[in-house]
Amino acid sequence: QVQLEESGGGSVQPGGSLILSCVVSGRPFGNYAMGWFRQAPGKERELIAAITWTGLSTYYADSVKGRFTISRDNAKSTGFLQMNSLKPEDTAVYSCAAPSIGSNYRDVNAYNNWGQGTQVTVSS
């Protein structure tokens, strides 16, 4: 089993930036793809960004494309989500997750390892 722990959430004004980190332990991070999900109050959890274990392929939801960047440092067992040009509608709990080894990194149903989540609030 792999453990994930997010950090970096907080409050920011519209147009601001935050970077989220996700430290992975328990198993070699390089074996796993990684995704960032978010869930706003009253809404379903959505996959907003994902990256393969090599880092060579990425996916972004339309709602964050061009503003958010997912990356990873396998040597440090850490993944990142750089969030720029934040909007009030980006307010949510953000969680990093890892899918089963070998599964499609864009398959939301493959994610079975989760962090506890970190709150991001965008408000003036």
PDB file of C-alpha atoms in Angstrom:
ATOM      1  CA  GLN A   1       0.000   0.000   0.000  1.00  0.00           C
ATOM      2  CA  VAL A   2       1.232   3.478  -0.824  1.00  0.00           C
ATOM      3  CA  GLN A   3       0.633   6.470   1.434  1.00  0.00           C
ATOM      4  CA  LEU A   4       0.159  10.011   0.159  1.00  0.00           C
ATOM      5  CA  GLU A   5       0.244  13.294   2.052  1.00  0.00           C
ATOM      6  CA  GLU A   6      -0.612  16.672   0.573  1.00  0.00           C
ATOM      7  CA  SER A   7       0.554  20.082   1.691  1.00  0.00           C
ATOM      8  CA  GLY A   8       0.463  23.636   0.409  1.00  0.00           C
ATOM      9  CA  GLY A   9      -3.210  24.475   0.539  1.00  0.00           C
ATOM     10  CA  GLY A  10      -4.506  27.734   1.933  1.00  0.00           C
ATOM     11  CA  SER A  11      -6.334  30.930   1.121  1.00  0.00           C
ATOM     12  CA  VAL A  12      -5.458  33.158  -1.814  1.00  0.00           C
ATOM     13  CA  GLN A  13      -7.010  36.059  -3.664  1.00  0.00           C
ATOM     14  CA  PRO A  14      -8.357  35.653  -7.194  1.00  0.00           C
ATOM     15  CA  GLY A  15      -5.531  35.741  -9.679  1.00  0.00           C
ATOM     16  CA  GLY A  16      -3.085  34.374  -7.151  1.00  0.00           C
ATOM     17  CA  SER A  17      -1.014  31.213  -7.162  1.00  0.00           C
ATOM     18  CA  LEU A  18      -0.451  28.202  -4.954  1.00  0.00           C
ATOM     19  CA  ILE A  19       1.636  25.097  -5.276  1.00  0.00           C
ATOM     20  CA  LEU A  20       0.474  21.835  -3.780  1.00  0.00           C
ATOM     21  CA  SER A  21       2.870  19.039  -2.907  1.00  0.00           C
ATOM     22  CA  CYS A  22       2.183  15.345  -2.452  1.00  0.00           C
ATOM     23  CA  VAL A  23       4.760  13.201  -0.701  1.00  0.00           C
ATOM     24  CA  VAL A  24       4.456   9.493  -1.368  1.00  0.00           C
ATOM     25  CA  SER A  25       5.755   6.720   0.880  1.00  0.00           C
ATOM     26  CA  GLY A  26       5.387   3.006   1.356  1.00  0.00           C
ATOM     27  CA  ARG A  27       6.211   1.934  -2.168  1.00  0.00           C
ATOM     28  CA  PRO A  28       8.552   3.272  -4.872  1.00  0.00           C
ATOM     29  CA  PHE A  29       6.902   6.423  -6.193  1.00  0.00           C
ATOM     30  CA  GLY A  30       8.296   5.830  -9.644  1.00  0.00           C
ATOM     31  CA  ASN A  31       6.035   2.801 -10.075  1.00  0.00           C
ATOM     32  CA  TYR A  32       2.875   4.890  -9.936  1.00  0.00           C
ATOM     33  CA  ALA A  33       1.057   7.409 -12.044  1.00  0.00           C
ATOM     34  CA  MET A  34      -0.405  10.255 -10.024  1.00  0.00           C
ATOM     35  CA  GLY A  35      -3.501  12.385 -10.174  1.00  0.00           C
ATOM     36  CA  TRP A  36      -4.887  15.453  -8.479  1.00  0.00           C
ATOM     37  CA  PHE A  37      -8.584  15.531  -7.699  1.00  0.00           C
ATOM     38  CA  ARG A  38     -10.745  18.219  -6.206  1.00  0.00           C
ATOM     39  CA  GLN A  39     -14.152  18.312  -4.612  1.00  0.00           C
ATOM     40  CA  ALA A  40     -16.102  21.488  -4.047  1.00  0.00           C
ATOM     41  CA  PRO A  41     -19.061  21.650  -1.644  1.00  0.00           C
ATOM     42  CA  GLY A  42     -22.111  20.052  -3.197  1.00  0.00           C
ATOM     43  CA  LYS A  43     -20.192  18.807  -6.216  1.00  0.00           C
ATOM     44  CA  GLU A  44     -18.728  15.501  -7.267  1.00  0.00           C
ATOM     45  CA  ARG A  45     -15.033  14.840  -7.006  1.00  0.00           C
ATOM     46  CA  GLU A  46     -13.287  15.443 -10.316  1.00  0.00           C
ATOM     47  CA  LEU A  47      -9.926  14.520 -11.748  1.00  0.00           C
ATOM     48  CA  ILE A  48      -8.271  17.774 -12.748  1.00  0.00           C
ATOM     49  CA  ALA A  49      -4.729  16.693 -13.602  1.00  0.00           C
ATOM     50  CA  ALA A  50      -2.791  13.474 -13.958  1.00  0.00           C
ATOM     51  CA  ILE A  51       0.702  12.395 -14.927  1.00  0.00           C
ATOM     52  CA  THR A  52       2.235   9.092 -15.930  1.00  0.00           C
ATOM     53  CA  TRP A  53       4.984   7.488 -13.874  1.00  0.00           C
ATOM     54  CA  THR A  54       7.568   8.662 -16.382  1.00  0.00           C
ATOM     55  CA  GLY A  55       6.237  12.204 -16.342  1.00  0.00           C
ATOM     56  CA  LEU A  56       6.114  12.180 -20.126  1.00  0.00           C
ATOM     57  CA  SER A  57       2.345  12.348 -20.475  1.00  0.00           C
ATOM     58  CA  THR A  58      -0.106  14.586 -18.673  1.00  0.00           C
ATOM     59  CA  TYR A  59      -3.820  15.183 -18.604  1.00  0.00           C
ATOM     60  CA  TYR A  60      -5.740  18.313 -17.605  1.00  0.00           C
ATOM     61  CA  ALA A  61      -9.432  18.947 -17.208  1.00  0.00           C
ATOM     62  CA  ASP A  62     -10.690  21.777 -19.374  1.00  0.00           C
ATOM     63  CA  SER A  63     -11.477  23.805 -16.265  1.00  0.00           C
ATOM     64  CA  VAL A  64      -7.778  24.068 -15.322  1.00  0.00           C
ATOM     65  CA  LYS A  65      -5.983  23.696 -18.642  1.00  0.00           C
ATOM     66  CA  GLY A  66      -3.497  26.506 -19.201  1.00  0.00           C
ATOM     67  CA  ARG A  67      -3.574  27.556 -15.529  1.00  0.00           C
ATOM     68  CA  PHE A  68      -2.459  24.450 -13.616  1.00  0.00           C
ATOM     69  CA  THR A  69       0.677  22.374 -14.136  1.00  0.00           C
ATOM     70  CA  ILE A  70       1.263  18.896 -12.766  1.00  0.00           C
ATOM     71  CA  SER A  71       4.783  17.595 -12.288  1.00  0.00           C
ATOM     72  CA  ARG A  72       6.727  15.055 -10.296  1.00  0.00           C
ATOM     73  CA  ASP A  73      10.167  14.396  -8.863  1.00  0.00           C
ATOM     74  CA  ASN A  74      10.568  10.641  -8.584  1.00  0.00           C
ATOM     75  CA  ALA A  75      13.896  10.969  -6.768  1.00  0.00           C
ATOM     76  CA  LYS A  76      12.113  12.874  -3.996  1.00  0.00           C
ATOM     77  CA  SER A  77       8.916  10.796  -4.136  1.00  0.00           C
ATOM     78  CA  THR A  78       6.963  14.000  -4.518  1.00  0.00           C
ATOM     79  CA  GLY A  79       4.346  15.257  -6.910  1.00  0.00           C
ATOM     80  CA  PHE A  80       3.317  18.849  -7.445  1.00  0.00           C
ATOM     81  CA  LEU A  81       0.401  20.883  -8.689  1.00  0.00           C
ATOM     82  CA  GLN A  82       1.255  24.468  -9.611  1.00  0.00           C
ATOM     83  CA  MET A  83      -1.926  26.526  -9.672  1.00  0.00           C
ATOM     84  CA  ASN A  84      -1.883  29.941 -11.305  1.00  0.00           C
ATOM     85  CA  SER A  85      -4.582  32.497 -12.107  1.00  0.00           C
ATOM     86  CA  LEU A  86      -6.785  31.036  -9.412  1.00  0.00           C
ATOM     87  CA  LYS A  87     -10.502  31.726  -9.525  1.00  0.00           C
ATOM     88  CA  PRO A  88     -13.175  31.544  -6.825  1.00  0.00           C
ATOM     89  CA  GLU A  89     -14.559  28.475  -8.567  1.00  0.00           C
ATOM     90  CA  ASP A  90     -11.280  26.692  -7.872  1.00  0.00           C
ATOM     91  CA  THR A  91     -12.210  26.616  -4.177  1.00  0.00           C
ATOM     92  CA  ALA A  92     -12.293  22.973  -3.125  1.00  0.00           C
ATOM     93  CA  VAL A  93     -10.565  20.240  -1.191  1.00  0.00           C
ATOM     94  CA  TYR A  94      -7.664  19.010  -3.313  1.00  0.00           C
ATOM     95  CA  SER A  95      -6.396  15.453  -3.008  1.00  0.00           C
ATOM     96  CA  CYS A  96      -3.565  13.603  -4.637  1.00  0.00           C
ATOM     97  CA  ALA A  97      -4.042   9.967  -5.522  1.00  0.00           C
ATOM     98  CA  ALA A  98      -2.280   7.054  -7.150  1.00  0.00           C
ATOM     99  CA  PRO A  99      -3.910   4.429  -9.336  1.00  0.00           C
ATOM    100  CA  SER A 100      -3.122   0.738  -9.391  1.00  0.00           C
ATOM    101  CA  ILE A 101       0.205  -0.001 -11.065  1.00  0.00           C
ATOM    102  CA  GLY A 102      -0.235  -0.473 -14.792  1.00  0.00           C
ATOM    103  CA  SER A 103      -3.643   1.132 -14.972  1.00  0.00           C
ATOM    104  CA  ASN A 104      -4.594   4.027 -17.215  1.00  0.00           C
ATOM    105  CA  TYR A 105      -3.665   7.269 -15.487  1.00  0.00           C
ATOM    106  CA  ARG A 106      -6.789   8.926 -16.907  1.00  0.00           C
ATOM    107  CA  ASP A 107      -9.114   6.252 -15.533  1.00  0.00           C
ATOM    108  CA  VAL A 108     -10.693   7.775 -12.437  1.00  0.00           C
ATOM    109  CA  ASN A 109     -11.894   4.356 -11.296  1.00  0.00           C
ATOM    110  CA  ALA A 110      -8.301   3.081 -11.138  1.00  0.00           C
ATOM    111  CA  TYR A 111      -7.332   5.431  -8.303  1.00  0.00           C
ATOM    112  CA  ASN A 112      -7.279   3.524  -5.031  1.00  0.00           C
ATOM    113  CA  ASN A 113      -4.619   5.258  -2.954  1.00  0.00           C
ATOM    114  CA  TRP A 114      -5.566   8.656  -1.538  1.00  0.00           C
ATOM    115  CA  GLY A 115      -4.163  11.469   0.511  1.00  0.00           C
ATOM    116  CA  GLN A 116      -6.237  13.171   3.178  1.00  0.00           C
ATOM    117  CA  GLY A 117      -6.814  16.312   1.141  1.00  0.00           C
ATOM    118  CA  THR A 118      -5.943  19.951   1.573  1.00  0.00           C
ATOM    119  CA  GLN A 119      -8.285  22.936   1.429  1.00  0.00           C
ATOM    120  CA  VAL A 120      -7.800  25.632  -1.205  1.00  0.00           C
ATOM    121  CA  THR A 121      -9.927  28.753  -0.862  1.00  0.00           C
ATOM    122  CA  VAL A 122      -9.918  31.508  -3.475  1.00  0.00           C
ATOM    123  CA  SER A 123     -11.656  34.609  -2.254  1.00  0.00           C
ATOM    124  CA  SER A 124     -11.246  38.355  -2.158  1.00  0.00           C
TER     125      SER A 124
END
